PDB file of C-alpha atoms in Angstrom:
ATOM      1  CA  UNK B  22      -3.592 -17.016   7.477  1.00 81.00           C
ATOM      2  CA  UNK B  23      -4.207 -14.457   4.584  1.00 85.00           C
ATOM      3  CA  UNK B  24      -1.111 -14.376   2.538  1.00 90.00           C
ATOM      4  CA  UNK B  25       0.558 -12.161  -0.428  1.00 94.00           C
ATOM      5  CA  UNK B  26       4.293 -13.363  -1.984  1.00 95.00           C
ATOM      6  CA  UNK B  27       6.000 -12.032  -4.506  1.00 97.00           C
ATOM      7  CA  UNK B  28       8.880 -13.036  -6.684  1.00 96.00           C
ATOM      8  CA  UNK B  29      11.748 -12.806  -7.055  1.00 97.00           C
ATOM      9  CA  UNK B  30      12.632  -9.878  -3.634  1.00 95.00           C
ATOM     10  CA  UNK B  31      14.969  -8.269  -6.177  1.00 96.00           C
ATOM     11  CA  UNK B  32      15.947  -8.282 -10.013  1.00 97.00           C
ATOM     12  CA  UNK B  33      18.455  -6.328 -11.557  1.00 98.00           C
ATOM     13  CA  UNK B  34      18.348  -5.851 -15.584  1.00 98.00           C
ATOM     14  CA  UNK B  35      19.358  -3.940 -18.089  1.00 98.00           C
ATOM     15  CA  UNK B  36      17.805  -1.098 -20.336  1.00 98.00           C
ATOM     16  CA  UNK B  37      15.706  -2.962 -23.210  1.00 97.00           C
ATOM     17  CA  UNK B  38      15.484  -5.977 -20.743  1.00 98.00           C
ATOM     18  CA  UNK B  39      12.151  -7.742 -20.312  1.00 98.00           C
ATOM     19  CA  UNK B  40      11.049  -8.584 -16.995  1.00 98.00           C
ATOM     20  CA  UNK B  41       8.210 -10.595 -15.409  1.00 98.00           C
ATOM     21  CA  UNK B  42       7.420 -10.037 -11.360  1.00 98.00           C
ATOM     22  CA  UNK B  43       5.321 -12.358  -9.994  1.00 98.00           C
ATOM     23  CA  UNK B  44       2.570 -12.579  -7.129  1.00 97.00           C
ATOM     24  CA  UNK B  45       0.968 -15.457  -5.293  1.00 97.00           C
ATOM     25  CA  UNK B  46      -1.680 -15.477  -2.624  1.00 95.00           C
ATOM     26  CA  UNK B  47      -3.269 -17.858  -0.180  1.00 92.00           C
ATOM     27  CA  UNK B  48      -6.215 -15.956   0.698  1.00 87.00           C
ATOM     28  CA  UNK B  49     -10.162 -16.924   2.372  1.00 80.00           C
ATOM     29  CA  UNK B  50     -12.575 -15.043  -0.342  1.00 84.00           C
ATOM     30  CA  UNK B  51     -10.419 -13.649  -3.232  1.00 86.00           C
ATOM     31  CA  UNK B  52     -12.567 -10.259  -4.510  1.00 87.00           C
ATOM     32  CA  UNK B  53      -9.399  -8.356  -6.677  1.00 89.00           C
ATOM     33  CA  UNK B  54      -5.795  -8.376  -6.944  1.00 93.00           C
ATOM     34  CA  UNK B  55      -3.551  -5.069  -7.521  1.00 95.00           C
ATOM     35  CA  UNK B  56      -0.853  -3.771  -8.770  1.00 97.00           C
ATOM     36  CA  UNK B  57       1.233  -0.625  -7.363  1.00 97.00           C
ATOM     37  CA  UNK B  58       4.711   1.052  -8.589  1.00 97.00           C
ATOM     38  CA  UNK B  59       6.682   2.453  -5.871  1.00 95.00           C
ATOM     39  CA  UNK B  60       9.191   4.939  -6.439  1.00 93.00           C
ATOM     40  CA  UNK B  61      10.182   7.528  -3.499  1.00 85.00           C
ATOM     41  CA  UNK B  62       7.239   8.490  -2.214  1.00 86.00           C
ATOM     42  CA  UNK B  63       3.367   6.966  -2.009  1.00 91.00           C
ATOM     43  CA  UNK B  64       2.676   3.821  -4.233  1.00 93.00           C
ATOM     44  CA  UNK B  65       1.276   4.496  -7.276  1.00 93.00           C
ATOM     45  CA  UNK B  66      -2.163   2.375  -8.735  1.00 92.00           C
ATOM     46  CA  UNK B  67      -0.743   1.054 -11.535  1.00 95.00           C
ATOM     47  CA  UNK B  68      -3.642  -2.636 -11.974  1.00 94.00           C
ATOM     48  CA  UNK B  69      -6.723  -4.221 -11.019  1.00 93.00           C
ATOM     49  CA  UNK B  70      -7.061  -7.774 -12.027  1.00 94.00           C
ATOM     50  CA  UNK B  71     -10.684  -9.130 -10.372  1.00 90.00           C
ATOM     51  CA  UNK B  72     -11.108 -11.663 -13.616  1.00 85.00           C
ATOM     52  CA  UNK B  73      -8.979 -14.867 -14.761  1.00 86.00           C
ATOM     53  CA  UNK B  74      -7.225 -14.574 -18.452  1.00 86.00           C
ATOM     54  CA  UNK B  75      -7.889 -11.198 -19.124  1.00 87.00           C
ATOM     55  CA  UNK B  76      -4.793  -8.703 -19.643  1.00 91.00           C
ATOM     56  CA  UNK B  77      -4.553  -5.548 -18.592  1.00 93.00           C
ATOM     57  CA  UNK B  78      -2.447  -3.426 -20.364  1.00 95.00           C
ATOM     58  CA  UNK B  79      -0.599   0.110 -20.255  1.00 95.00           C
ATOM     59  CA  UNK B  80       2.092   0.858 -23.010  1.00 96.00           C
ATOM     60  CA  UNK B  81       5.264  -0.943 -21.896  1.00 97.00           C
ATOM     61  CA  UNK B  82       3.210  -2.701 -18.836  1.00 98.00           C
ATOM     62  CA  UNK B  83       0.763  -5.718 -19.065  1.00 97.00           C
ATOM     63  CA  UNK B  84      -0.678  -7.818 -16.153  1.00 97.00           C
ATOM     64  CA  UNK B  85      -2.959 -11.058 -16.209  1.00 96.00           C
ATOM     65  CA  UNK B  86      -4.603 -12.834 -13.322  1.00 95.00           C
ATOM     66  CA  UNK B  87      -4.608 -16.802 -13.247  1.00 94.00           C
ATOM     67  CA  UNK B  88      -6.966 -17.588 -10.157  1.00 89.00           C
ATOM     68  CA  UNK B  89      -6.342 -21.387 -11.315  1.00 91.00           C
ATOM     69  CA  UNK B  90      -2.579 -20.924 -10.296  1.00 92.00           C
ATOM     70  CA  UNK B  91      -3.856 -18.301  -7.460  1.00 94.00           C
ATOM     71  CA  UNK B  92      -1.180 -15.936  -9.084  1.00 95.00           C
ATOM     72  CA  UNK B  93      -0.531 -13.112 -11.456  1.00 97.00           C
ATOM     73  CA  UNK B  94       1.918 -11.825 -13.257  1.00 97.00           C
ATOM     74  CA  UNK B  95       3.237  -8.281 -14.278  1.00 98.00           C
ATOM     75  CA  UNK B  96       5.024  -7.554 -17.412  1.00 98.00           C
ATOM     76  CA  UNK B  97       7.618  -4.808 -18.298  1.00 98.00           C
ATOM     77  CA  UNK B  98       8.961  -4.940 -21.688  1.00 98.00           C
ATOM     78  CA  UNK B  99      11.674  -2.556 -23.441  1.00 98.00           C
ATOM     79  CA  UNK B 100      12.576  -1.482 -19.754  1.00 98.00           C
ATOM     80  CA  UNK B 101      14.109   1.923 -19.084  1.00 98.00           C
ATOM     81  CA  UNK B 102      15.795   3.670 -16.148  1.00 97.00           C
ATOM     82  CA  UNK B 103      12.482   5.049 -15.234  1.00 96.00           C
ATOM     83  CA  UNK B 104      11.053   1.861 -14.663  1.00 98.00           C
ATOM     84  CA  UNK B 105      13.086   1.348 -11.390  1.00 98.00           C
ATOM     85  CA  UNK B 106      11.266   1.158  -8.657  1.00 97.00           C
ATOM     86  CA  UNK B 107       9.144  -0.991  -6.063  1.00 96.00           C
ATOM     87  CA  UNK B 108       6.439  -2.912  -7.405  1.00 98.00           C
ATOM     88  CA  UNK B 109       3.941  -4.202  -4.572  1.00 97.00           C
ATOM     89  CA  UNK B 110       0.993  -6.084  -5.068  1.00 96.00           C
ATOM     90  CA  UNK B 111      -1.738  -6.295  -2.738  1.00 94.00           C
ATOM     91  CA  UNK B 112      -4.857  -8.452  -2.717  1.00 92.00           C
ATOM     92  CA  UNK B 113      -8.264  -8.112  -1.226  1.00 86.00           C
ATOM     93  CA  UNK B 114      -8.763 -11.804   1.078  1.00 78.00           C
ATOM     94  CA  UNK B 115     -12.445 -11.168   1.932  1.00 71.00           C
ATOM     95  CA  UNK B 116     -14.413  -8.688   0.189  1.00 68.00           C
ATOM     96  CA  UNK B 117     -13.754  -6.627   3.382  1.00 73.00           C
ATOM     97  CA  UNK B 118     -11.411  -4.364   1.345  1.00 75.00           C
ATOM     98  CA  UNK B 119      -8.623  -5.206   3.753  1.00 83.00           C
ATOM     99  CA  UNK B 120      -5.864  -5.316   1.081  1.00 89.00           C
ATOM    100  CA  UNK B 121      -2.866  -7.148   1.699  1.00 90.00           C
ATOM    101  CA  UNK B 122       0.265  -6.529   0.485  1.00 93.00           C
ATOM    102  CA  UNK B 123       3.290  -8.676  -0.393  1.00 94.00           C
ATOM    103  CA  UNK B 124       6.725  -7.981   0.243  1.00 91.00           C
ATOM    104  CA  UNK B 125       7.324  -6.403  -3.026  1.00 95.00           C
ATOM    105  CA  UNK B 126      10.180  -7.067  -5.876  1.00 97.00           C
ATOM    106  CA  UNK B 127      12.469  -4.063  -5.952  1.00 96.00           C
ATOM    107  CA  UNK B 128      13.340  -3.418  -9.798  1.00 98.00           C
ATOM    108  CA  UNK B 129      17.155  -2.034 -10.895  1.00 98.00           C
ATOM    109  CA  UNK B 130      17.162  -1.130 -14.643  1.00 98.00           C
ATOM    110  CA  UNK B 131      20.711   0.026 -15.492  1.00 97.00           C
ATOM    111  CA  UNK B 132      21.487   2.305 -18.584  1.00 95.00           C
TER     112      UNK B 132
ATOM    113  CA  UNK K   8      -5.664  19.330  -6.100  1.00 61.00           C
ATOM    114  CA  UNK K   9      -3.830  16.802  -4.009  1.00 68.00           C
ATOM    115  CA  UNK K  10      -6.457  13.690  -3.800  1.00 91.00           C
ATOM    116  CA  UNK K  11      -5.685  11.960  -0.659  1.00 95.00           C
ATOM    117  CA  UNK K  12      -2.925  14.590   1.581  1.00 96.00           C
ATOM    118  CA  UNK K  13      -1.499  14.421   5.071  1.00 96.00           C
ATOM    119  CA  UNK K  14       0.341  16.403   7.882  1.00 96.00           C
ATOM    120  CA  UNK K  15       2.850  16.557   8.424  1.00 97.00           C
ATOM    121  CA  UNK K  16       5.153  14.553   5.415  1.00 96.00           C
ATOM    122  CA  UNK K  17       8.009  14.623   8.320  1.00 96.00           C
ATOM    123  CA  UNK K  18       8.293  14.120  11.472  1.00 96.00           C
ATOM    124  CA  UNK K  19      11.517  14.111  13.923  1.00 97.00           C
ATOM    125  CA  UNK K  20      10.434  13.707  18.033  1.00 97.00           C
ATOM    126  CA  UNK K  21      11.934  12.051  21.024  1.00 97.00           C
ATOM    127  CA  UNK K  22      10.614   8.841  22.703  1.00 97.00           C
ATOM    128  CA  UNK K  23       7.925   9.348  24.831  1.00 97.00           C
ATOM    129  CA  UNK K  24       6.716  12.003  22.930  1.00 97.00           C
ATOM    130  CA  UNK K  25       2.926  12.262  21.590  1.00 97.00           C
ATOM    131  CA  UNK K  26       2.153  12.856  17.726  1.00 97.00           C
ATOM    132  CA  UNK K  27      -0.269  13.444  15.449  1.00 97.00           C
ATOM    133  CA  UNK K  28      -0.889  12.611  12.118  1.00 98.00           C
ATOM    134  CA  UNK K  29      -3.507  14.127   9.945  1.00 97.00           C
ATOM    135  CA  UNK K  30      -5.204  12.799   7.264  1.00 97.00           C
ATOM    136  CA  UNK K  31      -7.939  14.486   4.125  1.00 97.00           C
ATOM    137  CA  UNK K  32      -8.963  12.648   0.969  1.00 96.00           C
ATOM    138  CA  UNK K  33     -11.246  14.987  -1.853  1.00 95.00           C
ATOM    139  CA  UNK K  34     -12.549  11.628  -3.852  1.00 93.00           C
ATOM    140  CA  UNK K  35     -15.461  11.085  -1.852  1.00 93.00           C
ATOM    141  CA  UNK K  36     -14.429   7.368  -1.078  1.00 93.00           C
ATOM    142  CA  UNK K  37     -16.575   5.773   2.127  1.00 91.00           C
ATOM    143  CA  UNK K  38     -13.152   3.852   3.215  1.00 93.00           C
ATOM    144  CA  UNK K  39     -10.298   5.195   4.501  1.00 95.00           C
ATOM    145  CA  UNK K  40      -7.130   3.623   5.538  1.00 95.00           C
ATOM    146  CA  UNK K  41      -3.865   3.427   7.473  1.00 96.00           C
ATOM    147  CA  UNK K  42      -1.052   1.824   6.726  1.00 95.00           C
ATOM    148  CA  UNK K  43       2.824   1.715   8.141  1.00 95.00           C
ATOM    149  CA  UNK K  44       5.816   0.686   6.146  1.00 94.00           C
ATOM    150  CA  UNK K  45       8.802  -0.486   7.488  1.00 90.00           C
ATOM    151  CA  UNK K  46      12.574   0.298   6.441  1.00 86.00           C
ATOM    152  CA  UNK K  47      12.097  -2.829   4.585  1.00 84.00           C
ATOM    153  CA  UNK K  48       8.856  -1.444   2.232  1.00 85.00           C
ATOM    154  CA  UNK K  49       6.919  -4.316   3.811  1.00 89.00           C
ATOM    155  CA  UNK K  50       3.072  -2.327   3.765  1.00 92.00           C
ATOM    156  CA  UNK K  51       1.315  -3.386   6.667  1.00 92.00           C
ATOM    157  CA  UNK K  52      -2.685  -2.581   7.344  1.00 92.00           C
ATOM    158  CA  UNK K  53      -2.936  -0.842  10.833  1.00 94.00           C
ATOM    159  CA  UNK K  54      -6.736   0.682  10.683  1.00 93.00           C
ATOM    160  CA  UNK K  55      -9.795   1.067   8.318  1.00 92.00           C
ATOM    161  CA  UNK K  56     -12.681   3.376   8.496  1.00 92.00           C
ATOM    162  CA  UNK K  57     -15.972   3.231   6.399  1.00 89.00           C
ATOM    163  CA  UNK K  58     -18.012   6.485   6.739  1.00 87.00           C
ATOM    164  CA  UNK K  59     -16.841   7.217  10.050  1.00 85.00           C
ATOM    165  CA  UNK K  60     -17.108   3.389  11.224  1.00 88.00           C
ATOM    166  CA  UNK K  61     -13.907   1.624  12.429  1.00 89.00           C
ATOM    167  CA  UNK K  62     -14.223  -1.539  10.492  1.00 87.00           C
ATOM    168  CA  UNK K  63     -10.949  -2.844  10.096  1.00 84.00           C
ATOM    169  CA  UNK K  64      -8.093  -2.939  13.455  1.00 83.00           C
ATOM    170  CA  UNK K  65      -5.235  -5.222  13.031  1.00 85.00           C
ATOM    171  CA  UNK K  66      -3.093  -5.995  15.862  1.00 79.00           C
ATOM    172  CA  UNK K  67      -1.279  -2.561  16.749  1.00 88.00           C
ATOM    173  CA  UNK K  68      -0.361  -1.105  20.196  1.00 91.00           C
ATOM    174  CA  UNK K  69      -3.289   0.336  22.074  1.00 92.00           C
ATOM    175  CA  UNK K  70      -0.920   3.892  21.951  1.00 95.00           C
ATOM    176  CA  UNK K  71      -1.971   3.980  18.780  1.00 96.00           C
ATOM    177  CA  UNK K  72      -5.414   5.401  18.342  1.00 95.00           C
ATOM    178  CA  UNK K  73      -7.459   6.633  15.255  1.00 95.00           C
ATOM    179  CA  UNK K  74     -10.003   8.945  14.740  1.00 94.00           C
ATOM    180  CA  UNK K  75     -12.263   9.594  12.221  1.00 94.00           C
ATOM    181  CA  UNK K  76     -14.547  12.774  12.290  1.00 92.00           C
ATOM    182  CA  UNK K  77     -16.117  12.638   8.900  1.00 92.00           C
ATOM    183  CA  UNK K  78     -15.754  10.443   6.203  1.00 91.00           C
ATOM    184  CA  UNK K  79     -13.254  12.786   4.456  1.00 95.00           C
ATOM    185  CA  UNK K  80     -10.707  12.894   7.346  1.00 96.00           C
ATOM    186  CA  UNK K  81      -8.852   9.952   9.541  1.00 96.00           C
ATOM    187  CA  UNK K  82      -6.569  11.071  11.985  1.00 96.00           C
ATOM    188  CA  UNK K  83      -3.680   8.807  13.800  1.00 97.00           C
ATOM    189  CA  UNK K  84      -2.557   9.825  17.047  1.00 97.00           C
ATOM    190  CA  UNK K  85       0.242   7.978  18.650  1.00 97.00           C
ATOM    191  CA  UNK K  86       1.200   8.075  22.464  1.00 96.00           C
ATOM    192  CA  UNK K  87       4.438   7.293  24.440  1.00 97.00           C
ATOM    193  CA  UNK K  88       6.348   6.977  20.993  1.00 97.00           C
ATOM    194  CA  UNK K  89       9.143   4.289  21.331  1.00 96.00           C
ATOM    195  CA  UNK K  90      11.879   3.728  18.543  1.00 96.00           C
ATOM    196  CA  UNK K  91      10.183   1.053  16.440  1.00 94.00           C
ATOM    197  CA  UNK K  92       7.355   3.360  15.738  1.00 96.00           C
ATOM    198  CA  UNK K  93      10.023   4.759  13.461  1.00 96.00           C
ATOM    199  CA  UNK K  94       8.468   4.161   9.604  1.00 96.00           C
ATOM    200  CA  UNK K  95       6.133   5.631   6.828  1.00 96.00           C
ATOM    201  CA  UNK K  96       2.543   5.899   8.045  1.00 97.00           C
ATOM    202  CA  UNK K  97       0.644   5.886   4.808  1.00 97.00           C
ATOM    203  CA  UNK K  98      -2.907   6.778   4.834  1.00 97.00           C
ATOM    204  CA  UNK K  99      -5.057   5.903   1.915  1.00 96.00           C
ATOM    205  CA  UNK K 100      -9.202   6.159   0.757  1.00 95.00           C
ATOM    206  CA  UNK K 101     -10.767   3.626  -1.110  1.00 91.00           C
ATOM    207  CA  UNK K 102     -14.389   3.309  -3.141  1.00 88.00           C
ATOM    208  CA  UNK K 103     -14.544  -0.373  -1.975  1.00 77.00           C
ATOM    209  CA  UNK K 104     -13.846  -2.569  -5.250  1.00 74.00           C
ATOM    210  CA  UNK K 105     -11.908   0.144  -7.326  1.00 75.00           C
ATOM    211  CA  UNK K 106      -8.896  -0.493  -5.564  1.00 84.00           C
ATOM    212  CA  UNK K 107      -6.520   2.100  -2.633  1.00 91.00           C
ATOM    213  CA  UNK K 108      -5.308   5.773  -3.531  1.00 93.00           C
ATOM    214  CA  UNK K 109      -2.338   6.627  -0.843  1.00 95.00           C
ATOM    215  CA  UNK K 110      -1.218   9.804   0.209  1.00 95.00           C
ATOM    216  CA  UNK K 111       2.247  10.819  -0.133  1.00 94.00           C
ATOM    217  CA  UNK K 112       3.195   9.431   3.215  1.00 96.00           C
ATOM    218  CA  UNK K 113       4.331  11.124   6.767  1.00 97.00           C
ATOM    219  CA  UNK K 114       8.010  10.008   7.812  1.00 96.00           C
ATOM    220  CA  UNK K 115       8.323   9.276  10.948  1.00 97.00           C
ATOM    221  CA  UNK K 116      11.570   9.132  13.084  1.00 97.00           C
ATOM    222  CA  UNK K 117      11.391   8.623  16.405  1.00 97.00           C
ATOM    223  CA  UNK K 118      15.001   9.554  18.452  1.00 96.00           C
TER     224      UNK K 118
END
């Protein structure tokens, strides 16, 4: 069965703190991998990752795919309150577009 | 211009009850999705249209049916509502490999 984890469920840190969230898969036909911010409302696109070794990178957030490890990892550095939030990943398991999503890792960052 | 939006953002009813939920994305994606979240976050895939086709149907009582008109518009329609229907129905359009835009969610309490 198709499967999306993610580590660690929850993290709290502190303001300046750097953190690294983490998502595995077991899937049949891996196409992409994504990464979403979830505050109050919708999930936000925050990723795509489709190749190995290559970062991805928006100011304070970086993300690389390791389809060796069949994981990838998400980056925060110099958090900040605003950073708080829900981050879900979801991956595609058969070029069907069916993303599946992991449990998420629910990010504190305290002033 | 809101990208992907859907009626009605909340939603208070008894059991037994039948619903609607309405769903328009302006992109011009081909795929179109639903998906329900749970009081835990946990983002589960319920349906998935491409241009009108159902392509995608995951394992979800037959009271809940979905309808797609065009390929700008997926509707979910729920009958005999029951307590664990309770949840965030998210519905969300996709280009295929560029990765799921969500709407802002309908909430969903069922009394």
């Amino acid at each position: 069965e198709d499967k999306v984890v993610q580590s660690p469920l929850s993290l709290v840190v502190h303001e300046g703190d750097t953190v690294t969230l983490n998502c595995s898969y077991e899937v049949t036909n891996f196409r992409s991998l994504l990464w979403y911010k979830q505050e109050k409302k919708a999930p936000t696109f925050l990723f795509m990752l489709t190749s190995s070794g290559i970062e991805k990178k928006s100011g304070r957030l970086s993300s690389i795919l390791d389809k060796k490890e069949l994981s990838s990892i998400l980056n925060i550095t110099a958090t900040q309150t605003g950073d708080s939030a829900i981050y879900l990943c979801a991956v595609d398991p058969s070029g069907t577009y069916k993303y599946i999503f992991g449990t998420g890792t629910r990010l504190k960052v305290l002033a | 211009d809101t990208a992907v939006s859907q009626t009605p953002k909340y939603l208070v009813t008894q059991m037994g009850n039948d619903k609607s939920i309405k769903c328009e994305q302006n992109l011009g994606h081909d795929t179109m999705y639903w998906y329900k979240q749970d009081s835990k976050k946990f983002l589960k895939i319920m349906f998935s249209y491409n241009n009108k086709e159902l392509i995608i149907n995951e394992t979800v009582p037959n009271r809940f049916s979905p309808k797609s008109p065009d390929k700008a518009h997926l509707n979910l329609h729920i009958n005999s509502l029951e307590l664990g229907d309770s949840a965030v129905y998210f519905c969300a359009s996709s280009p295929g490999a560029g990765g799921i835009y969500f709407g802002e969610g309908s909430w969903l309490t069922v009394v």
